[in-house]
Short mmCIF file of C-alpha atoms in Angstrom, two decimals:
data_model
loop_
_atom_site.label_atom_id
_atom_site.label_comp_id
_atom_site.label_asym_id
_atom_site.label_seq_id
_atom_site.Cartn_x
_atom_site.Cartn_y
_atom_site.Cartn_z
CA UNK D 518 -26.81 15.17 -4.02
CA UNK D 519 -23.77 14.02 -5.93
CA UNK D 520 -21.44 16.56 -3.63
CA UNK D 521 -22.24 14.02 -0.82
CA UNK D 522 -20.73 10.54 -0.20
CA UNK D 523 -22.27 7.67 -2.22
CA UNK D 524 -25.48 6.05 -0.79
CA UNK D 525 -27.77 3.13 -1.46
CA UNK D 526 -30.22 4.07 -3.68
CA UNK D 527 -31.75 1.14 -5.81
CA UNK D 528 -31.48 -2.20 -6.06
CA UNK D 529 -29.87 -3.60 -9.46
CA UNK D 530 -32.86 -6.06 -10.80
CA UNK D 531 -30.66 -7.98 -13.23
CA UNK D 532 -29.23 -10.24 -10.33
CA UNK D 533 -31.43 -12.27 -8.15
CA UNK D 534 -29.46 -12.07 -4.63
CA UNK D 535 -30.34 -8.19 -4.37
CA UNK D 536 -27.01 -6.22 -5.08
CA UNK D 537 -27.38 -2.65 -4.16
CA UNK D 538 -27.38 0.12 -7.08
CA UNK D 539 -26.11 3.71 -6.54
CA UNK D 540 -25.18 6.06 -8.27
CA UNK D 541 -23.30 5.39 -11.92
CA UNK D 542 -19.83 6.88 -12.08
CA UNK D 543 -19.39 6.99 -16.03
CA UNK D 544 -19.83 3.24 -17.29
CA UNK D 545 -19.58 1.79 -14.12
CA UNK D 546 -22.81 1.07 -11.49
CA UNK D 547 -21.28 0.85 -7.90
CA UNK D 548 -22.17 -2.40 -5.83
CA UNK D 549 -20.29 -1.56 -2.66
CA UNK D 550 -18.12 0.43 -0.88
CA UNK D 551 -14.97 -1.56 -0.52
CA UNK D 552 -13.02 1.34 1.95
CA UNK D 553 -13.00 4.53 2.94
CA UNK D 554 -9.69 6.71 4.12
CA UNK D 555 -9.19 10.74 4.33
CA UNK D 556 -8.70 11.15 0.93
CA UNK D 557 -11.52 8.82 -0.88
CA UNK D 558 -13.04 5.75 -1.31
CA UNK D 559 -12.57 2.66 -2.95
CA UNK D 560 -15.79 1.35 -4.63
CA UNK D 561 -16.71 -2.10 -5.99
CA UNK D 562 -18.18 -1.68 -9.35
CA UNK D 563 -19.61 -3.23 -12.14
CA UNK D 564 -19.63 -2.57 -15.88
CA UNK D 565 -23.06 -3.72 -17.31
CA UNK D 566 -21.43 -3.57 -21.02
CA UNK D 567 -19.19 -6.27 -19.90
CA UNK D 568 -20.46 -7.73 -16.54
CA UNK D 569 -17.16 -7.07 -15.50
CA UNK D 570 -16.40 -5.87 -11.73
CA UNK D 571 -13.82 -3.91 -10.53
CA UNK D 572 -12.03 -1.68 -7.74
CA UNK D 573 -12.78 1.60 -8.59
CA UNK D 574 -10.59 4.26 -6.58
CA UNK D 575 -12.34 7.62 -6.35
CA UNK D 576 -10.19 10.72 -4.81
CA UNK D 577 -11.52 13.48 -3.03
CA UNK D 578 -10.53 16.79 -4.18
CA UNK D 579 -8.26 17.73 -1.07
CA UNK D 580 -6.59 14.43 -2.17
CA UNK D 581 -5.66 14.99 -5.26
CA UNK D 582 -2.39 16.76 -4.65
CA UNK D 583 -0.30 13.71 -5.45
CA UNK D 584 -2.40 12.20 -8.41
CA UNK D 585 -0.16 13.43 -11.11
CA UNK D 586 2.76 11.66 -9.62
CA UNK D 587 0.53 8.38 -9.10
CA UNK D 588 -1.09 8.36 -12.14
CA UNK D 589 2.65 8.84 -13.86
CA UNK D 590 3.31 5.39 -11.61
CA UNK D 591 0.73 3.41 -12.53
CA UNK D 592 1.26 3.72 -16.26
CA UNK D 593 4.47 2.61 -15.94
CA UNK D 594 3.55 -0.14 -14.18
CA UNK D 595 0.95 -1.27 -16.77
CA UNK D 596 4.15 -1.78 -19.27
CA UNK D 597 4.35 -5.07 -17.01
CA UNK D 598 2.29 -8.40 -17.05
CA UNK D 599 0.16 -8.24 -14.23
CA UNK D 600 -0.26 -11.65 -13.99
CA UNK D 601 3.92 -12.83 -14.04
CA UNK D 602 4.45 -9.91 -11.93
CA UNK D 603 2.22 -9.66 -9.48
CA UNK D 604 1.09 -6.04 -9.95
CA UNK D 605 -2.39 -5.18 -9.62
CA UNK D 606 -4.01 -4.49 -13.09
CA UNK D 607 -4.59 -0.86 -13.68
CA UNK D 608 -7.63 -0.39 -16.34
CA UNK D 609 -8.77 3.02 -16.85
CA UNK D 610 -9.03 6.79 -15.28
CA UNK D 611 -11.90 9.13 -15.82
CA UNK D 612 -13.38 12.26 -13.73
CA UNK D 613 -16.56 12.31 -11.97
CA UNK D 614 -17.77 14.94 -10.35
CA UNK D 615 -14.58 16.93 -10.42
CA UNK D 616 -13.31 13.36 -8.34
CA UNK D 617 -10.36 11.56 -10.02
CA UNK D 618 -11.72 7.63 -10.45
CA UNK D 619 -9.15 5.35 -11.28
CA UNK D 620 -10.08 1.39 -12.02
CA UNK D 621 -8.66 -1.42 -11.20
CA UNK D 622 -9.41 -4.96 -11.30
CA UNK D 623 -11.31 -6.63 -8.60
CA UNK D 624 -9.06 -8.45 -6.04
CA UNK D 625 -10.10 -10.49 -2.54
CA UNK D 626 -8.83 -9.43 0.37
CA UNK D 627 -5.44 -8.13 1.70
CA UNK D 628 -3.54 -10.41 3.66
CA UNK D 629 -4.26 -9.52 7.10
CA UNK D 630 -8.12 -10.06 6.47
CA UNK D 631 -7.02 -13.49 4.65
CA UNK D 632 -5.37 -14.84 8.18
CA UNK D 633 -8.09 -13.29 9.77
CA UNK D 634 -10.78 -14.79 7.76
CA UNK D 635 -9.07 -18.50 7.80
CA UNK D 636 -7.92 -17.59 11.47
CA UNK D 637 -4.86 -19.34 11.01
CA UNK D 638 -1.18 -17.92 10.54
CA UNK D 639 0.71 -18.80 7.25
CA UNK D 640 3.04 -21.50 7.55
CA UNK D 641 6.47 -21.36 6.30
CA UNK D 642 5.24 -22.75 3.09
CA UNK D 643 3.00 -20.36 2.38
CA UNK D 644 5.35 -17.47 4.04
CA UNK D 645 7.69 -18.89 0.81
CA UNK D 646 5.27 -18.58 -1.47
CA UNK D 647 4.37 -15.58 -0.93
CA UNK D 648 7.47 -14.11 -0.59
CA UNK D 649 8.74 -15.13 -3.80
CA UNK D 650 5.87 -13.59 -5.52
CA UNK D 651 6.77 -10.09 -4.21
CA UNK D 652 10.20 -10.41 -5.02
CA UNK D 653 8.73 -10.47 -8.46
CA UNK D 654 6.65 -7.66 -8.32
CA UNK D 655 9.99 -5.69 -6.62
CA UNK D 656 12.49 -7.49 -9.34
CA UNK D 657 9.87 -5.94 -12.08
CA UNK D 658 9.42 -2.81 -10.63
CA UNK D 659 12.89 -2.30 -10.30
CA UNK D 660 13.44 -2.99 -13.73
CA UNK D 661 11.59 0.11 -14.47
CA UNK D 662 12.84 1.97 -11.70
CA UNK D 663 10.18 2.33 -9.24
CA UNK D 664 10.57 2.16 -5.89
CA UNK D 665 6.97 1.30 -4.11
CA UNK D 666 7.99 3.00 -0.64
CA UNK D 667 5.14 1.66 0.84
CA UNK D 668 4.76 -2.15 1.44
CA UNK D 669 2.88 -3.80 4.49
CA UNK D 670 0.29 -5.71 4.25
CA UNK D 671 -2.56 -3.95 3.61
CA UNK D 672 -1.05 -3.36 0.29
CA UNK D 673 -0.72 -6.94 -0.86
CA UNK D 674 -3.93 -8.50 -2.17
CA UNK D 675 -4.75 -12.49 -2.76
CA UNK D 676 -6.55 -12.54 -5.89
CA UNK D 677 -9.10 -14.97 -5.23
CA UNK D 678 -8.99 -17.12 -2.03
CA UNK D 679 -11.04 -19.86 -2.84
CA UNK D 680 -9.71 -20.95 -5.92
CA UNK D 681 -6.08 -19.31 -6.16
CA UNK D 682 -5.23 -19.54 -1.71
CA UNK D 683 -1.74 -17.70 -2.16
CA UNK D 684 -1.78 -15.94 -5.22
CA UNK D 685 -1.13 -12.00 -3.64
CA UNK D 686 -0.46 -9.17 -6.02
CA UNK D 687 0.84 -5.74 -5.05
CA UNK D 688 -1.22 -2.76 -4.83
CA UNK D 689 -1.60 1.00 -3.94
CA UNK D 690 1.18 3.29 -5.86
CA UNK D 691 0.55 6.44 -4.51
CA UNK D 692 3.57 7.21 -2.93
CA UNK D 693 5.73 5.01 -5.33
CA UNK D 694 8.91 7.39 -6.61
CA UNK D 695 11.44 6.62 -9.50
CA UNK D 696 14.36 5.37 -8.01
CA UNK D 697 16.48 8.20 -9.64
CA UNK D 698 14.84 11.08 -8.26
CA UNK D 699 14.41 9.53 -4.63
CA UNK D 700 16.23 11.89 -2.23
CA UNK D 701 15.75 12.55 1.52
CA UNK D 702 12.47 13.13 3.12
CA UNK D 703 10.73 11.54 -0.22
CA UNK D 704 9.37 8.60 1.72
CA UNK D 705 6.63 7.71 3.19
CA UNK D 706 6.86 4.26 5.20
CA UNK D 707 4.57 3.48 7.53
CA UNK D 708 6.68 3.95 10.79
CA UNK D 709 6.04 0.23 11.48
CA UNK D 710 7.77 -1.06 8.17
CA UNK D 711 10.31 1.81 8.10
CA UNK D 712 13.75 1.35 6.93
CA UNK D 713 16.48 2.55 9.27
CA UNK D 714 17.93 4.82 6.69
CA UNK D 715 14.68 6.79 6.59
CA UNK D 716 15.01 7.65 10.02
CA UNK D 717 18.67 7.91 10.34
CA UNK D 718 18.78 10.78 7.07
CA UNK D 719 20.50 8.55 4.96
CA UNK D 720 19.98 8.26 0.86
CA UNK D 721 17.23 6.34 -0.16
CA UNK D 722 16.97 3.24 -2.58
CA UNK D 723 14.94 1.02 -3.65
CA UNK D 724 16.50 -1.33 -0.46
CA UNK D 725 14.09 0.50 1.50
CA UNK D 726 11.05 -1.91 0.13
CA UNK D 727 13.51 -5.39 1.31
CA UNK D 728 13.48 -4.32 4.48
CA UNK D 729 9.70 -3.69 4.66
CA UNK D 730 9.33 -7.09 2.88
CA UNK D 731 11.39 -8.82 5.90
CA UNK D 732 9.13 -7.11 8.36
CA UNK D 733 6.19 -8.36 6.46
CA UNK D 734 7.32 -11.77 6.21
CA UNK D 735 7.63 -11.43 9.86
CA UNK D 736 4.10 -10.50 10.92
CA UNK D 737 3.06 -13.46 8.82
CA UNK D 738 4.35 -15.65 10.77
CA UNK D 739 4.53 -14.20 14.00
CA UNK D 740 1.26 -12.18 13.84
CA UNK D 741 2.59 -9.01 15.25
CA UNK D 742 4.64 -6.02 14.32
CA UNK D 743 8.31 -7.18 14.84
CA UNK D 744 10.06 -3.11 15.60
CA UNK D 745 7.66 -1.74 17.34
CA UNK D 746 9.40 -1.59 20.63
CA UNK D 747 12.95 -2.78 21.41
CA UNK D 748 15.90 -2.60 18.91
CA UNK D 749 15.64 -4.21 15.87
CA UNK D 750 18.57 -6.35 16.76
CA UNK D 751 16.47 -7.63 20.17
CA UNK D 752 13.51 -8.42 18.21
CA UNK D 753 15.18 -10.47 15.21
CA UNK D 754 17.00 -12.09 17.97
CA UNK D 755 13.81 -13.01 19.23
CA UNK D 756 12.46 -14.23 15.75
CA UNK D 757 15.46 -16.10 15.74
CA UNK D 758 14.96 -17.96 19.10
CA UNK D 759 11.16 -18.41 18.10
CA UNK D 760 11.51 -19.80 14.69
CA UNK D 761 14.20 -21.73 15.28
CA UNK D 762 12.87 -23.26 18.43
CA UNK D 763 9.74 -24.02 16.83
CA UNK D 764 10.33 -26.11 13.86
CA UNK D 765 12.15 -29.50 13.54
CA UNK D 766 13.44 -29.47 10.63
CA UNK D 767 16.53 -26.81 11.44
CA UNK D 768 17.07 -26.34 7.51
CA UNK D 769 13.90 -25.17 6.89
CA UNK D 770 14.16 -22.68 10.35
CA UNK D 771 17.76 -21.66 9.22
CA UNK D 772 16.92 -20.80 5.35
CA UNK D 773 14.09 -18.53 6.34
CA UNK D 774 15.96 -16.76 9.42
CA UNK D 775 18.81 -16.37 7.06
CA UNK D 776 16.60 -14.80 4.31
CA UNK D 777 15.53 -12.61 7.04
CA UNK D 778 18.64 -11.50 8.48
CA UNK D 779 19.61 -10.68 4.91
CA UNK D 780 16.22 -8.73 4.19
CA UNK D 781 16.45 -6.50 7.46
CA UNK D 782 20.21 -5.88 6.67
CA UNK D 783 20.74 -2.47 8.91
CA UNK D 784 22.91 -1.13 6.05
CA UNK D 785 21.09 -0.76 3.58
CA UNK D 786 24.19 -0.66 0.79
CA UNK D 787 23.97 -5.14 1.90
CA UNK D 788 20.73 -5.53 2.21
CA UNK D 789 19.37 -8.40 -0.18
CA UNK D 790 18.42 -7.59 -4.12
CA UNK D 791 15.20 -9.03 -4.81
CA UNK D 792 17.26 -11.30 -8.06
CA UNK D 793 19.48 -12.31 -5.13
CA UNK D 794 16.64 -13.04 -2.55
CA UNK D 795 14.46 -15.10 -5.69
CA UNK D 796 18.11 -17.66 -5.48
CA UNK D 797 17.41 -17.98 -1.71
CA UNK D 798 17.81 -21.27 -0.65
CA UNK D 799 14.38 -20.64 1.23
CA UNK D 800 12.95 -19.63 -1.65
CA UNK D 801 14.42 -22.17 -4.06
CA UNK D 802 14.48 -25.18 -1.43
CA UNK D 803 17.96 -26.23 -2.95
CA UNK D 804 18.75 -27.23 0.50
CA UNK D 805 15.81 -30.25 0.35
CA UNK D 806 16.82 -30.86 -3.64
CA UNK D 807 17.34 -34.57 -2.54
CA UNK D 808 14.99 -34.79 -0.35
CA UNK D 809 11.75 -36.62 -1.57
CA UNK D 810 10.16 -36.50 2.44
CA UNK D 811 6.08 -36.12 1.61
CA UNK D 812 6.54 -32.67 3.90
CA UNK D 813 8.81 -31.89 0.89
CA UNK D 814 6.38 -32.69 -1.79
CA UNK D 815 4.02 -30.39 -0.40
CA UNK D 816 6.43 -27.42 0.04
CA UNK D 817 7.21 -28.25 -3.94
CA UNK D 818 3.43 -28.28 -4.75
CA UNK D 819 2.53 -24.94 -3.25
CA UNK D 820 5.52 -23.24 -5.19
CA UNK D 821 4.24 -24.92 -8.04
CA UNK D 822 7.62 -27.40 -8.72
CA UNK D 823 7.98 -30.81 -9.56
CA UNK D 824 11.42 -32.83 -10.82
CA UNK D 825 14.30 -31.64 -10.37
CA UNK D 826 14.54 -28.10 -9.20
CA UNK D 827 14.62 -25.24 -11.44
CA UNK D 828 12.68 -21.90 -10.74
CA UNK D 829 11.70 -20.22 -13.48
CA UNK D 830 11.58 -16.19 -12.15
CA UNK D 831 8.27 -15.23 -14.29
CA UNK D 832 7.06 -18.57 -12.94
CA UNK D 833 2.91 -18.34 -13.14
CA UNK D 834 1.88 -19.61 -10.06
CA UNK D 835 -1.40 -22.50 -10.38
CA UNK D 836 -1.79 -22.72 -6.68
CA UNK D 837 -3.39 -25.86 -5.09
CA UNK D 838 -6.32 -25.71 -2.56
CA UNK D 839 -4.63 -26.36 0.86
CA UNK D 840 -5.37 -27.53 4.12
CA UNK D 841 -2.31 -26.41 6.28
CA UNK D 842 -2.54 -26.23 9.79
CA UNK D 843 -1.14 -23.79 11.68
CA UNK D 844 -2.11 -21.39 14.78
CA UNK D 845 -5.62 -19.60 15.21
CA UNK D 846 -5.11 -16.31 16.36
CA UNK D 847 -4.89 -14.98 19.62
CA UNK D 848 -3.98 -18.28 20.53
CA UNK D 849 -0.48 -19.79 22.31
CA UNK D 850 2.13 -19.50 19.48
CA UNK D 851 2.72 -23.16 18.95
CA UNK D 852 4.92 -24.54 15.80
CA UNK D 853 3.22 -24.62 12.85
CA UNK D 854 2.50 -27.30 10.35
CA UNK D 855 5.32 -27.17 7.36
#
């Protein structure tokens, strides 16, 4: 019955290791079922034509009611290079079954599933890397006005694990808004990554998605949701004493507490640009431009640098395999390897 949810119905005989063959939406045979939420499912397809798999997104109809609006968003967003700017790759729409579809390309695994999977935390390293690559995708976006309201990190994606570790790209624009007709009321933050001016009734900009990219950066490293309890003030405090207490090299500590600070700026009028945060010293390591310490060489490597130091904003990041040690989960939070 095609007015039910997808089920296993065949198995595809071109490939030896069994996949499972459903139903075909349009050109597409579906492999898997990637997620499921209220409003649809995300499907893992392939396209026999081209052997090509993707992410296909498939609404339900009581869904739909913001499709126009996300659809609008994600043709914009195709204008950019998904590749330099870290934007998820938007392919194609089509209707099945009165269900909006909408393909994408086939990523890994969002970030929380990556620690999870490695059971280790990101290093500061890595936290850099990372960070720098969604101040792209904001810098981009913001170029064409969109503000993606909706950062944490089940919307950032690595692209392949195994042979690309830190290369994330930025997903899920269904609640994105153009920056000139954000007003009050208009977002929809996940309370755990919410700005204070959402709360507080104050006008919205597109400073709302630094501060969720502070909070993110903090879960990386700390593995848990910064604001969920005290003040914001008492918990960065705490990041403060934690970082900094943790790592020898206070430079290092100090440029990404600073980056912080400036991320999760309370008013939102001084909070970071993501051109400003991308001349960081965290993010640029100007503060270690002398330094040739081997710890050094391997922050350089993973952000892609060699020589003197000049970064290149549409840098395309060629991303060693690594073998940083840091904390397993659940584990005593001890410092981690830079």
């Amino acid at each position: 019955d095609p007015n039910k949810d997808i089920k296993y119905c065949a198995v595809y005989p071109k490939f030896g290791f069994g996949v499972k063959l459903p139903y075909h939406l349009q050109d597409y045979c579906v492999l898997d079922m990637l997620s499921e939420g209220v409003f649809g499912q995300v499907l893992h397809c392939l396209k026999p034509t081209s052997a090509e798999t993707v992410a296909v997104k498939v609404l339900k109809k009581e869904g739909q009611y913001s499709l126009k609006r996300e659809l609008a968003m994600l043709h914009r967003v195709q204008q950019l290079d998904p590749e330099k700017c870290h934007v998820v790759k938007f392919i194609d729409t089509f209707v099945w079954n009165d269900n909006t579809c909408m393909v994408f390309e086939m990523l890994d695994c969002s970030l929380i599933d990556f620690c999870k999977r490695r059971k280790k935390r990101p290093n500061l390293s890595e936290i850099r890397v990372i960070a720098q690559q969604l101040l792209m995708a904001f810098e981009a976006l913001g170029e064409l006005g969109i503000v993606h309201t909706d950062l944490k990190p089940d919307n950032v994606m690595l692209v392949n694990c195994k042979n690309q570790p830190l290369k994330v790209k930025l997903i899920d624009f269904g609640v994105a808004h153009l920056k000139s007709e954000m007003k009050l009321g208009s977002s929809h933050q996940n309370i755990y990554y919410q700005a204070p001016e959402v709360s507080l009734g104050l006008p919205l900009t597109e400073a709302l998605d630094m501060w969720s990219l502070g909070v993110v950066l903090v879960v990386l490293y700390l593995y848990q949701r910064p604001f969920s309890g005290s003040s914001p003030y008492n918990k960065l405090r705490t990041i403060s004493c934690v970082v900094g207490g943790y790592y020898k090299d206070t430079l290092m500590a100090m440029g990404f507490l600073n980056l912080l600070r400036k991320l999760l700026h309370v008013d939102f009028s001084k909070r970071i640009t993501p051109s400003e945060a991308l001349q960081h010293e965290f993010i640029t390591l100007e503060y270690f431009e002398e330094n040739q310490d081997e710890y050094v060489k391997q922050a350089r490597d993973l952000m892609g640098l060699s020589g003197p130091l000049q970064i290149p904003l549409a840098m395309q990041f060629q991303l060693p395999q690594m073998n940083a040690v840091a904390v397993p989960l659940g584990k005593t939070l001890n410092p981690p390897c830079l």
